[in-house]
Short mmCIF file of C-alpha atoms and ligand atoms in Angstrom, two decimals:
data_model
loop_
_atom_site.label_atom_id
_atom_site.label_comp_id
_atom_site.label_asym_id
_atom_site.label_seq_id
_atom_site.Cartn_x
_atom_site.Cartn_y
_atom_site.Cartn_z
CA MET A 1318 14.98 97.75 17.17
CA ALA A 1319 15.24 95.34 20.06
CA ASN A 1320 18.73 96.44 21.00
CA SER A 1321 20.04 99.92 20.43
CA ASP A 1322 22.23 100.81 23.40
CA ASP A 1323 25.80 101.92 22.76
CA ASN A 1324 27.24 99.04 24.71
CA LEU A 1325 25.45 96.43 22.66
CA LEU A 1326 28.46 95.53 20.53
CA LYS A 1327 30.62 95.09 23.64
CA LYS A 1328 27.98 92.89 25.22
CA VAL A 1329 27.61 90.80 22.07
CA ILE A 1330 31.40 90.30 21.86
CA ALA A 1331 31.55 89.22 25.53
CA HIS A 1332 28.54 86.92 25.13
CA ALA A 1333 29.93 85.41 21.93
CA LYS A 1334 33.11 84.50 23.79
CA GLU A 1335 31.47 83.25 26.98
CA TYR A 1336 29.10 80.93 25.13
CA GLY A 1337 31.43 79.46 22.53
CA PHE A 1338 30.40 81.47 19.45
CA VAL A 1339 33.49 83.54 18.61
CA PHE A 1340 36.97 83.65 20.16
CA PRO A 1341 39.85 85.99 19.31
CA SER A 1342 42.28 84.10 17.08
CA SER A 1343 45.29 82.56 18.86
CA GLU A 1344 44.11 84.14 22.07
CA ILE A 1345 46.77 82.52 24.28
CA TYR A 1346 49.27 84.74 22.42
CA ASP A 1347 47.04 87.79 23.01
CA GLY A 1348 45.21 87.34 19.72
CA LEU A 1349 45.81 88.56 16.19
CA ALA A 1350 44.11 91.75 15.05
CA ALA A 1351 41.07 91.26 12.81
CA ALA A 1352 41.21 87.44 12.91
CA TYR A 1353 38.67 85.37 14.84
CA ASP A 1354 37.91 81.72 15.53
CA TYR A 1355 34.39 80.33 15.61
CA GLY A 1356 33.66 78.10 18.60
CA GLN A 1357 31.37 75.11 19.07
CA ASN A 1358 28.14 77.13 18.81
CA GLY A 1359 29.49 79.67 16.34
CA VAL A 1360 30.37 77.03 13.78
CA GLU A 1361 26.86 75.56 13.95
CA LEU A 1362 25.26 78.98 13.42
CA LYS A 1363 27.68 79.70 10.59
CA ASN A 1364 26.96 76.36 8.92
CA ASN A 1365 23.22 76.98 9.20
CA ILE A 1366 23.54 80.42 7.56
CA LYS A 1367 25.54 78.80 4.78
CA GLU A 1368 22.90 76.11 4.33
CA TYR A 1369 20.13 78.71 4.20
CA TRP A 1370 21.99 80.66 1.52
CA TRP A 1371 23.17 77.61 -0.45
CA LYS A 1372 19.77 75.93 -0.54
CA PHE A 1373 18.02 79.14 -1.53
CA MET A 1374 20.47 79.90 -4.31
CA THR A 1375 21.19 76.45 -5.74
CA GLN A 1376 18.22 74.30 -4.72
CA LEU A 1377 15.39 76.77 -5.25
CA HIS A 1378 16.84 78.06 -8.53
CA GLU A 1379 17.22 75.34 -11.13
CA ASN A 1380 19.48 77.54 -13.21
CA ILE A 1381 22.07 78.08 -10.46
CA VAL A 1382 24.79 75.55 -9.65
CA GLY A 1383 27.62 75.69 -7.14
CA ILE A 1384 31.38 75.27 -7.24
CA ASP A 1385 34.26 75.24 -4.77
CA ALA A 1386 37.35 76.78 -6.39
CA ALA A 1387 40.88 76.93 -4.96
CA ILE A 1388 41.92 79.95 -2.90
CA PHE A 1389 45.24 80.12 -4.78
CA MET A 1390 44.83 81.16 -8.40
CA HIS A 1391 47.21 81.87 -11.24
CA PRO A 1392 48.69 85.33 -10.53
CA THR A 1393 47.56 86.67 -13.91
CA THR A 1394 43.97 86.26 -12.67
CA TRP A 1395 44.47 89.32 -10.49
CA LYS A 1396 46.07 91.35 -13.23
CA ALA A 1397 43.08 90.58 -15.49
CA SER A 1398 40.52 91.28 -12.78
CA GLY A 1399 42.04 94.70 -12.12
CA HIS A 1400 42.90 93.93 -8.51
CA VAL A 1401 46.67 94.36 -8.95
CA ASP A 1402 46.20 97.87 -10.31
CA ALA A 1403 42.96 99.04 -8.81
CA PHE A 1404 42.21 97.21 -5.56
CA ASN A 1405 43.63 100.03 -3.50
CA ASP A 1406 42.55 102.10 -0.57
CA PRO A 1407 43.60 105.76 -0.51
CA LEU A 1408 45.15 106.23 2.93
CA ILE A 1409 45.95 109.35 4.87
CA ASP A 1410 47.79 109.69 8.20
CA ASN A 1411 47.21 112.23 10.89
CA LYS A 1412 50.62 113.62 11.83
CA ASP A 1413 49.65 114.34 15.44
CA SER A 1414 47.71 111.22 16.43
CA LYS A 1415 49.75 108.99 14.06
CA LYS A 1416 46.46 107.30 13.18
CA ARG A 1417 45.81 106.10 9.64
CA TYR A 1418 42.48 106.54 7.85
CA ARG A 1419 40.91 105.82 4.50
CA ALA A 1420 40.61 109.20 2.83
CA ASP A 1421 37.34 108.28 1.10
CA VAL A 1422 35.83 107.06 4.39
CA LEU A 1423 36.66 110.36 6.10
CA ILE A 1424 34.88 112.19 3.27
CA GLU A 1425 31.94 109.77 3.29
CA ASP A 1426 31.58 110.34 7.04
CA ALA A 1427 31.41 114.09 6.38
CA ILE A 1428 28.67 113.46 3.78
CA ALA A 1429 26.83 111.20 6.23
CA LYS A 1430 26.79 114.06 8.76
CA ILE A 1431 25.05 116.26 6.19
CA GLU A 1432 22.61 113.46 5.41
CA ASP A 1433 21.87 113.14 9.12
CA LYS A 1434 20.94 116.82 9.16
CA ILE A 1435 18.55 116.23 6.25
CA ASN A 1436 16.99 113.26 8.04
CA LYS A 1437 16.50 115.31 11.20
CA GLU A 1438 14.74 118.06 9.22
CA VAL A 1439 12.51 115.46 7.57
CA ASP A 1440 11.65 113.79 10.89
CA LYS A 1441 10.75 117.16 12.42
CA ALA A 1442 8.55 118.08 9.46
CA ALA A 1443 6.88 114.65 9.44
CA LYS A 1444 5.89 115.16 13.08
CA ARG A 1445 4.65 118.68 12.37
CA PHE A 1446 2.54 117.82 9.32
CA GLY A 1447 1.34 114.37 10.41
CA ASP A 1448 -0.56 112.31 7.82
CA SER A 1449 -0.52 115.08 5.24
CA PHE A 1450 3.30 115.03 5.07
CA ASP A 1451 4.66 114.52 1.54
CA ARG A 1452 8.28 113.41 1.96
CA GLU A 1453 9.27 113.68 -1.69
CA MET A 1454 7.81 117.14 -2.01
CA TYR A 1455 9.56 118.29 1.19
CA LEU A 1456 12.93 116.96 0.01
CA THR A 1457 12.73 118.87 -3.25
CA THR A 1458 11.25 122.15 -2.01
CA ASN A 1459 12.41 122.93 1.53
CA PRO A 1460 15.22 125.50 1.03
CA ARG A 1461 17.38 124.27 3.91
CA VAL A 1462 17.12 120.62 2.86
CA VAL A 1463 17.79 121.49 -0.78
CA GLU A 1464 20.90 123.42 0.28
CA TYR A 1465 22.18 120.49 2.39
CA GLN A 1466 21.56 118.06 -0.47
CA LYS A 1467 23.37 120.32 -2.94
CA LYS A 1468 26.38 120.44 -0.65
CA ALA A 1469 26.41 116.65 -0.17
CA ASP A 1470 26.15 116.11 -3.95
CA GLU A 1471 29.00 118.53 -4.64
CA ILE A 1472 31.31 116.81 -2.16
CA ASN A 1473 30.39 113.43 -3.58
CA GLN A 1474 31.09 114.58 -7.11
CA ARG A 1475 34.50 116.01 -6.16
CA MET A 1476 35.41 112.76 -4.39
CA LYS A 1477 34.22 110.67 -7.34
CA ASP A 1478 36.22 112.73 -9.84
CA ALA A 1479 39.35 112.51 -7.71
CA ILE A 1480 39.05 108.74 -7.25
CA GLU A 1481 38.32 108.13 -10.93
CA LYS A 1482 41.38 110.09 -11.97
CA SER A 1483 43.48 108.63 -9.13
CA ASP A 1484 44.09 112.28 -8.24
CA LEU A 1485 45.28 111.83 -4.66
CA ALA A 1486 46.22 115.51 -4.24
CA SER A 1487 42.61 116.56 -4.95
CA LEU A 1488 41.34 113.96 -2.52
CA ARG A 1489 43.57 115.46 0.17
CA GLN A 1490 42.48 118.99 -0.79
CA LEU A 1491 38.84 117.96 -0.30
CA ILE A 1492 39.65 116.81 3.26
CA ILE A 1493 41.38 120.14 3.91
CA ASP A 1494 38.53 122.18 2.35
CA LEU A 1495 35.91 120.35 4.42
CA GLU A 1496 38.02 120.99 7.53
CA ILE A 1497 37.81 117.32 8.43
CA ALA A 1498 39.48 116.66 11.77
CA ASP A 1499 40.94 113.41 13.11
CA PRO A 1500 37.97 111.81 14.92
CA ILE A 1501 40.27 110.87 17.82
CA SER A 1502 42.57 113.86 18.35
CA GLY A 1503 40.61 116.59 16.60
CA SER A 1504 43.81 117.55 14.72
CA ARG A 1505 43.74 118.71 11.08
CA ASN A 1506 47.42 118.03 10.48
CA TRP A 1507 47.25 115.54 7.57
CA THR A 1508 49.93 113.82 5.45
CA GLU A 1509 49.65 113.26 1.70
CA VAL A 1510 47.20 110.57 0.48
CA ARG A 1511 48.83 107.30 -0.67
CA GLN A 1512 47.46 104.22 -2.41
CA PHE A 1513 47.71 100.90 -0.60
CA ASN A 1514 46.91 97.54 -2.26
CA LEU A 1515 44.73 95.30 -0.12
CA MET A 1516 45.82 91.92 -1.47
CA PHE A 1517 47.98 89.61 0.64
CA SER A 1518 50.75 87.95 -1.31
CA THR A 1519 52.91 84.92 -0.67
CA GLU A 1520 55.36 82.77 -2.63
CA LEU A 1521 54.66 79.51 -4.36
CA GLY A 1522 57.27 76.73 -4.39
CA SER A 1523 60.00 75.76 -1.96
CA VAL A 1524 63.05 76.99 -3.88
CA ALA A 1525 63.44 80.73 -3.89
CA ASP A 1526 64.38 80.82 -7.60
CA GLU A 1527 61.30 78.98 -8.64
CA ALA A 1528 59.08 80.84 -6.30
CA SER A 1529 56.59 83.20 -7.85
CA LYS A 1530 54.39 85.74 -6.19
CA ILE A 1531 50.81 84.63 -5.74
CA TYR A 1532 47.91 86.24 -3.95
CA LEU A 1533 45.37 85.09 -1.43
CA ARG A 1534 42.08 85.77 -3.21
CA PRO A 1535 40.44 89.03 -2.12
CA GLU A 1536 37.04 87.84 -3.46
CA THR A 1537 35.70 84.41 -4.37
CA ALA A 1538 34.16 85.72 -7.61
CA GLN A 1539 37.24 85.21 -9.80
CA GLY A 1540 37.16 81.44 -9.14
CA ILE A 1541 33.73 81.53 -10.74
CA PHE A 1542 34.74 83.65 -13.74
CA VAL A 1543 37.69 81.43 -14.69
CA ASN A 1544 35.41 78.37 -14.46
CA PHE A 1545 32.58 79.95 -16.42
CA LEU A 1546 33.02 77.80 -19.53
CA ASN A 1547 33.87 74.61 -17.59
CA VAL A 1548 30.56 74.82 -15.76
CA GLN A 1549 28.53 76.06 -18.71
CA LYS A 1550 29.72 73.22 -20.95
CA THR A 1551 29.72 70.33 -18.44
CA GLY A 1552 26.44 71.44 -16.88
CA ARG A 1553 24.87 72.26 -20.28
CA MET A 1554 23.77 75.56 -18.78
CA LYS A 1555 21.70 77.98 -20.82
CA ILE A 1556 21.81 81.72 -20.31
CA PRO A 1557 20.57 83.15 -17.98
CA PHE A 1558 22.29 80.96 -15.38
CA GLY A 1559 24.25 81.39 -12.19
CA ILE A 1560 27.26 79.92 -10.40
CA ALA A 1561 27.37 80.11 -6.61
CA GLN A 1562 30.26 79.69 -4.21
CA ILE A 1563 31.01 79.97 -0.51
CA GLY A 1564 34.61 80.42 0.57
CA LYS A 1565 37.34 82.35 2.32
CA ALA A 1566 38.62 85.70 1.08
CA PHE A 1567 41.51 87.79 2.40
CA ARG A 1568 42.10 91.52 2.50
CA ASN A 1569 44.83 93.44 4.24
CA GLU A 1570 42.35 95.88 5.73
CA ILE A 1571 44.07 98.88 7.26
CA ILE A 1572 41.23 99.80 9.50
CA ALA A 1573 40.13 96.43 10.77
CA ARG A 1574 37.77 96.90 13.67
CA GLN A 1575 34.27 96.34 14.94
CA PHE A 1576 34.69 92.67 15.76
CA ILE A 1577 33.82 90.35 12.86
CA PHE A 1578 32.43 93.20 10.74
CA ARG A 1579 35.76 93.93 9.08
CA MET A 1580 38.26 91.10 9.13
CA ARG A 1581 41.46 90.29 7.27
CA GLU A 1582 40.34 86.69 6.71
CA PHE A 1583 36.62 86.30 6.14
CA GLU A 1584 34.09 84.27 4.22
CA GLN A 1585 31.96 85.31 1.27
CA MET A 1586 28.85 83.78 -0.28
CA GLU A 1587 28.83 84.94 -3.89
CA MET A 1588 26.78 84.22 -6.97
CA GLN A 1589 27.56 85.35 -10.51
CA PHE A 1590 24.53 85.41 -12.77
CA PHE A 1591 25.40 85.33 -16.48
CA VAL A 1592 22.94 87.16 -18.72
CA LYS A 1593 22.47 88.40 -22.25
CA PRO A 1594 24.17 91.80 -22.84
CA GLY A 1595 21.56 94.54 -22.53
CA GLU A 1596 19.44 92.55 -20.07
CA GLU A 1597 21.66 93.19 -17.07
CA MET A 1598 19.54 95.95 -15.51
CA LYS A 1599 16.45 93.74 -15.54
CA TRP A 1600 18.38 91.01 -13.71
CA TYR A 1601 19.99 93.55 -11.38
CA GLU A 1602 16.51 94.57 -10.20
CA PHE A 1603 15.44 90.92 -10.07
CA TRP A 1604 18.31 89.99 -7.72
CA LYS A 1605 17.84 93.07 -5.55
CA GLU A 1606 14.29 91.93 -4.88
CA LYS A 1607 15.21 88.26 -4.33
CA ARG A 1608 18.03 88.99 -1.96
CA ILE A 1609 16.11 91.44 0.23
CA LYS A 1610 13.34 88.88 0.53
CA TRP A 1611 15.85 86.23 1.63
CA HIS A 1612 16.90 88.57 4.41
CA LYS A 1613 13.47 89.72 5.50
CA VAL A 1614 11.89 86.30 6.01
CA LEU A 1615 14.38 85.75 8.82
CA GLY A 1616 12.24 88.11 10.86
CA LEU A 1617 15.03 90.38 12.12
CA GLY A 1618 12.76 93.37 11.42
CA ASP A 1619 12.05 94.89 8.00
CA ASP A 1620 13.08 98.35 9.25
CA ASN A 1621 16.59 97.07 9.90
CA TYR A 1622 17.38 96.84 6.18
CA ARG A 1623 17.82 99.49 3.55
CA PHE A 1624 19.27 99.75 0.06
CA HIS A 1625 22.17 102.10 -0.52
CA ASP A 1626 23.09 102.91 -4.13
CA HIS A 1627 26.80 103.23 -4.87
CA LEU A 1628 27.72 106.62 -6.24
CA ASN A 1629 31.37 105.69 -6.59
CA LEU A 1630 31.31 102.51 -8.63
CA ALA A 1631 34.03 99.86 -8.36
CA HIS A 1632 36.30 99.45 -11.36
CA TYR A 1633 34.15 96.65 -12.78
CA ALA A 1634 30.57 97.87 -12.26
CA ASN A 1635 27.94 99.86 -14.19
CA ALA A 1636 25.42 99.77 -11.34
CA ALA A 1637 25.80 98.70 -7.74
CA CYS A 1638 24.06 98.88 -4.39
CA ASP A 1639 24.42 97.55 -0.89
CA ILE A 1640 21.88 95.99 1.37
CA GLN A 1641 22.67 97.74 4.61
CA PHE A 1642 21.74 96.34 8.00
CA ASN A 1643 21.17 98.15 11.25
CA PHE A 1644 24.19 96.81 13.16
CA PRO A 1645 24.94 98.01 16.72
CA MET A 1646 27.22 100.61 15.07
CA GLY A 1647 24.41 101.84 12.81
CA PHE A 1648 23.42 101.04 9.22
CA LYS A 1649 26.37 99.37 7.42
CA GLU A 1650 26.92 97.23 4.33
CA LEU A 1651 25.88 93.60 4.71
CA GLU A 1652 25.61 92.52 1.08
CA GLY A 1653 26.52 93.95 -2.30
CA ILE A 1654 24.58 93.56 -5.55
CA HIS A 1655 26.65 94.57 -8.56
CA SER A 1656 26.12 94.73 -12.28
CA ARG A 1657 29.68 93.83 -13.36
CA THR A 1658 29.12 94.12 -17.14
CA ASP A 1659 31.42 91.87 -19.22
CA PHE A 1660 34.48 93.39 -17.53
CA ASP A 1661 35.82 90.23 -15.92
CA LEU A 1662 35.19 87.69 -18.68
CA LYS A 1663 36.46 90.12 -21.33
CA ASN A 1664 39.69 90.68 -19.45
CA HIS A 1665 40.22 87.00 -18.73
CA GLU A 1666 39.77 86.39 -22.45
CA LYS A 1667 42.37 89.05 -23.20
CA TYR A 1668 44.94 87.90 -20.64
CA SER A 1669 44.52 84.13 -21.12
CA GLY A 1670 44.09 84.16 -24.90
CA LYS A 1671 41.21 81.67 -24.44
CA LYS A 1672 37.72 82.37 -25.79
CA LEU A 1673 35.22 82.81 -22.94
CA GLN A 1674 32.07 83.17 -25.00
CA TYR A 1675 28.65 81.66 -24.98
CA PHE A 1676 26.93 80.45 -28.12
CA ASP A 1677 23.32 81.53 -27.95
CA THR A 1678 21.27 79.04 -29.97
CA GLU A 1679 18.22 81.32 -29.97
CA ASP A 1680 20.09 84.25 -31.48
CA ASN A 1681 22.52 82.04 -33.37
CA LYS A 1682 25.53 84.07 -32.23
CA SER A 1683 28.35 84.07 -29.69
CA TYR A 1684 28.88 86.74 -27.07
CA ILE A 1685 30.57 87.43 -23.76
CA PRO A 1686 27.78 87.40 -21.19
CA TYR A 1687 27.15 90.25 -18.78
CA VAL A 1688 27.20 89.47 -15.08
CA VAL A 1689 25.04 90.44 -12.14
CA GLU A 1690 26.62 89.47 -8.86
CA THR A 1691 25.24 89.03 -5.36
CA SER A 1692 27.93 89.02 -2.68
CA ILE A 1693 27.31 88.68 1.03
CA GLY A 1694 29.83 88.43 3.85
CA LEU A 1695 29.08 85.36 5.95
CA ASP A 1696 30.71 86.85 9.03
CA ARG A 1697 28.69 90.05 8.68
CA MET A 1698 25.52 87.99 8.37
CA PHE A 1699 26.57 86.16 11.52
CA LEU A 1700 27.04 89.49 13.33
CA ALA A 1701 23.69 90.78 12.05
CA ILE A 1702 21.92 87.73 13.49
CA LEU A 1703 23.86 87.63 16.75
CA SER A 1704 23.50 91.33 17.55
CA ASN A 1705 19.85 91.45 16.53
CA SER A 1706 18.94 88.39 18.55
CA TYR A 1707 20.76 89.40 21.74
CA THR A 1708 18.09 90.38 24.27
CA GLU A 1709 18.23 91.09 27.99
CA GLU A 1710 14.87 90.60 29.67
CA LYS A 1711 13.47 91.37 33.06
CA LEU A 1712 11.00 88.65 34.00
CA GLU A 1713 7.78 88.94 35.99
CA ASP A 1714 9.34 87.35 39.07
CA GLY A 1715 12.03 90.07 39.08
CA SER A 1716 14.80 87.82 37.73
CA GLU A 1717 16.67 88.51 34.50
CA ARG A 1718 17.60 86.41 31.52
CA THR A 1719 19.76 86.87 28.45
CA VAL A 1720 18.26 85.18 25.45
CA LEU A 1721 19.44 84.89 21.86
CA ARG A 1722 16.32 85.07 19.71
CA ILE A 1723 18.09 83.47 16.76
CA PRO A 1724 15.69 82.47 13.96
CA ALA A 1725 14.90 78.88 14.98
CA PRO A 1726 16.13 77.13 11.78
CA LEU A 1727 19.52 78.84 12.19
CA ALA A 1728 19.95 78.16 15.91
CA PRO A 1729 23.15 76.20 16.74
CA CYS A 1730 21.22 73.69 18.82
CA LYS A 1731 17.56 73.04 18.09
CA VAL A 1732 16.42 71.20 21.17
CA ALA A 1733 17.70 70.35 24.66
CA ILE A 1734 16.56 67.19 26.40
CA LEU A 1735 16.53 67.65 30.16
CA PRO A 1736 15.57 65.00 32.72
CA LEU A 1737 13.95 66.76 35.67
CA VAL A 1738 15.97 64.68 38.15
CA LYS A 1739 18.98 62.45 37.73
CA LYS A 1740 17.26 59.26 38.97
CA ASP A 1741 14.17 57.05 38.65
CA GLY A 1742 15.00 56.17 35.04
CA LEU A 1743 14.51 59.74 33.77
CA PRO A 1744 18.06 60.06 32.33
CA GLU A 1745 17.65 56.76 30.46
CA LYS A 1746 14.27 57.83 29.07
CA SER A 1747 15.79 61.18 28.02
CA GLU A 1748 18.61 59.45 26.20
CA GLU A 1749 16.08 57.30 24.36
CA ILE A 1750 14.27 60.45 23.16
CA MET A 1751 17.59 62.09 22.27
CA LYS A 1752 18.66 59.10 20.15
CA GLU A 1753 15.53 59.46 18.07
CA LEU A 1754 15.53 63.24 17.71
CA ARG A 1755 19.20 63.61 16.88
CA MET A 1756 18.62 61.94 13.53
CA ASP A 1757 16.78 65.12 12.48
CA PHE A 1758 17.93 67.86 14.84
CA LYS A 1759 21.06 69.07 16.58
CA CYS A 1760 20.28 68.12 20.20
CA TYR A 1761 21.85 68.68 23.58
CA TYR A 1762 21.47 66.56 26.71
CA GLU A 1763 22.02 67.92 30.18
CA ASP A 1764 21.18 66.62 33.63
CA LYS A 1765 23.22 68.90 35.92
CA ASP A 1766 21.88 71.82 37.99
CA THR A 1767 18.29 72.93 38.55
CA ILE A 1768 15.94 72.94 35.59
CA GLY A 1769 15.77 76.76 35.77
CA LYS A 1770 19.54 77.10 35.39
CA ARG A 1771 19.53 74.66 32.48
CA TYR A 1772 16.77 76.66 30.73
CA ARG A 1773 18.86 79.84 31.14
CA ARG A 1774 21.92 78.21 29.61
CA MET A 1775 19.85 77.13 26.62
CA ASP A 1776 18.34 80.63 26.30
CA ALA A 1777 21.85 82.07 26.23
CA ILE A 1778 22.83 80.01 23.18
CA GLY A 1779 19.46 80.49 21.49
CA THR A 1780 18.07 76.94 21.71
CA PRO A 1781 14.46 77.29 20.54
CA TYR A 1782 13.05 74.33 22.52
CA CYS A 1783 13.69 72.45 25.75
CA ILE A 1784 12.10 69.09 26.39
CA THR A 1785 11.68 68.21 30.03
CA VAL A 1786 11.32 64.57 30.97
CA ASP A 1787 9.56 64.09 34.33
CA HIS A 1788 7.89 61.32 36.30
CA GLN A 1789 4.67 61.63 34.28
CA THR A 1790 6.71 60.82 31.18
CA MET A 1791 7.43 57.38 32.62
CA SER A 1792 3.73 56.55 32.85
CA ASP A 1793 2.18 58.23 29.79
CA ASN A 1794 5.04 58.95 27.35
CA THR A 1795 4.44 62.69 27.32
CA VAL A 1796 6.96 65.50 27.93
CA THR A 1797 6.84 69.26 28.40
CA LEU A 1798 8.04 71.36 25.51
CA ARG A 1799 9.30 74.80 26.57
CA HIS A 1800 9.40 77.60 24.00
CA ARG A 1801 12.48 79.85 24.18
CA ASP A 1802 10.84 83.15 23.24
CA THR A 1803 7.62 82.98 25.26
CA MET A 1804 8.87 80.56 27.93
CA GLU A 1805 5.47 78.89 27.60
CA GLN A 1806 5.26 75.16 28.16
CA GLU A 1807 2.98 72.59 26.60
CA ARG A 1808 2.47 68.90 27.22
CA LEU A 1809 3.07 66.71 24.20
CA ALA A 1810 3.30 63.02 23.32
CA ILE A 1811 6.87 61.91 22.56
CA SER A 1812 5.58 60.51 19.25
CA ALA A 1813 4.44 64.04 18.24
CA LEU A 1814 7.79 65.73 18.88
CA THR A 1815 9.47 65.28 15.51
CA SER A 1816 6.66 66.76 13.45
CA LYS A 1817 6.08 69.57 15.97
CA LEU A 1818 9.75 70.59 15.83
CA GLN A 1819 9.95 70.27 12.04
CA GLU A 1820 7.25 72.95 11.71
CA SER A 1821 9.50 75.66 13.05
CA VAL A 1822 13.14 74.56 13.13
CA SER A 1823 13.58 72.89 9.75
CA MET A 1824 15.35 74.76 6.96
CA SER A 1825 12.37 74.11 4.71
CA SER A 1826 10.08 75.99 7.13
CA LEU A 1827 12.22 79.06 6.41
CA LEU A 1828 12.72 78.48 2.68
CA ASN A 1829 8.97 78.00 2.28
CA LYS A 1830 8.36 81.60 3.34
CA ILE A 1831 10.45 83.14 0.56
N1 LIG B 691 32.88 90.18 -5.39
C1 LIG B 691 32.43 91.45 -4.97
C2 LIG B 691 32.93 91.86 -3.66
O1 LIG B 691 33.81 91.22 -3.10
P1 LIG B 691 32.64 93.64 -1.78
O2 LIG B 691 31.56 94.67 -1.60
O3 LIG B 691 34.05 94.08 -1.73
O4 LIG B 691 32.31 92.94 -3.16
C3 LIG B 691 31.21 91.78 -0.65
O5 LIG B 691 32.42 92.50 -0.71
C4 LIG B 691 30.81 91.51 0.78
O6 LIG B 691 31.87 90.87 1.48
C5 LIG B 691 30.52 92.77 1.60
O7 LIG B 691 29.20 93.21 1.42
C6 LIG B 691 30.78 92.30 3.01
O8 LIG B 691 29.62 91.66 3.54
C7 LIG B 691 31.86 91.26 2.85
N2 LIG B 691 33.17 91.82 3.20
C8 LIG B 691 33.98 92.59 2.44
N3 LIG B 691 35.11 92.90 3.10
C9 LIG B 691 35.01 92.31 4.32
C10 LIG B 691 35.87 92.25 5.47
N4 LIG B 691 37.05 92.84 5.47
N5 LIG B 691 35.44 91.56 6.55
C11 LIG B 691 34.24 90.93 6.54
N6 LIG B 691 33.42 90.95 5.49
C12 LIG B 691 33.78 91.62 4.39
#
């Protein structure tokens, strides 16, 4: 990994603020916890990530269409989806530190510690045995590793049973039995475990009598489910087909921390893929493969991704996994891929009294389709790119630079046009070039400060190319093109710029690799 120091997250947060990517929300009032505003460069990066996802999902798959549903939905939606009853976090307080934790997260952290021990044993053995090392064999035969794994499985099973039965006393007992201490104070003085619903609610209507409780959607997916038949009929969609959506979601997260990783207002990019019952596992595997490929062609490093199967399935799923990314805080969930069965459509049918079935002309019968969902947090994707691309470099001449190696098609600004001096017609020539290029690319013009300082500012926001207009330009219509990552410069005719830039900064250059 390019960046692995402990301070990386702090540096990324400071950099994001200094260069107009992310600001704390309502900062002049000291901010609001777990809410953030995207600045002038942040919004461009965010829009480019959205475009990359949207084009891949809807443009490269003929059987996927998009929608944009309202955030407010009929309150029964959330009863049917199970969120009113089951979208809870089990919380526990430490009586000494007064800090609140998710009980399941405390237990998962304890399991992760055991898994770390297993990984250390495996790494040691791999070094010892070299090329002849058989990982699978070692995992199943080494007595110490087998013992660790047995312990981890037992804890997991106890946690799963307790969660499934909503047995909060057993969940607490597991924390006590494992002697889990408050990570901050080290105290083991715990309260009971309580359930806490994560949905925000508000009231609809101006007169109190008429007002009814409605929720801010905690996932965008339900807007897709309730529109399933509208889209299927008006789009004449045939199963298998998908509906994609990008939009805001809201969760009253208790432990909201780690910058934009866990927010109370965030954005999701979700796709529900409707399939024939019984074929869901085939499509689950299909989407796992497609989605990991979408990530890997960005070039953030294949080793920075891994799949993590869910052992404790959400109330709607029969199989589920995460794509985890190596964030500055370690491997964490970036995207979820879930086989949601017919849970949602079946319940919406039940609660609405409306048939939500598909007539399959091949089989000559109606059924409620099964659903495979891909769900990625836009803000987490933003953090993955920002933290991975943040690089501090020492240069040959002893100076330093901070550069964001953002994948070029996603960079907020694609090219800067910089007249070497602010006279002799160079600014006018630069503006001429800018007027042409800005039809295709997000450009930036700057004529203040030395050229070196201007290059550094562009490096800091991840601009892949700088065009320098000098006196030679005035006589032969050529410019220098400086590459962000290598800092190499080449001389190029102005007429060749558009096609040269297209090769590496266009969205299609990225989509073509998938
Ligand atoms: N429709 C399924 C669903 O919402 P999820 O695993 O709860 O599944 C999907 O959420 C993705 O949304 C996560 O993988 C994560 O990237 C993002 N996400 C969830 N909660 C978030 C939060 N509080 N802040 C930022 N992103 C979040």
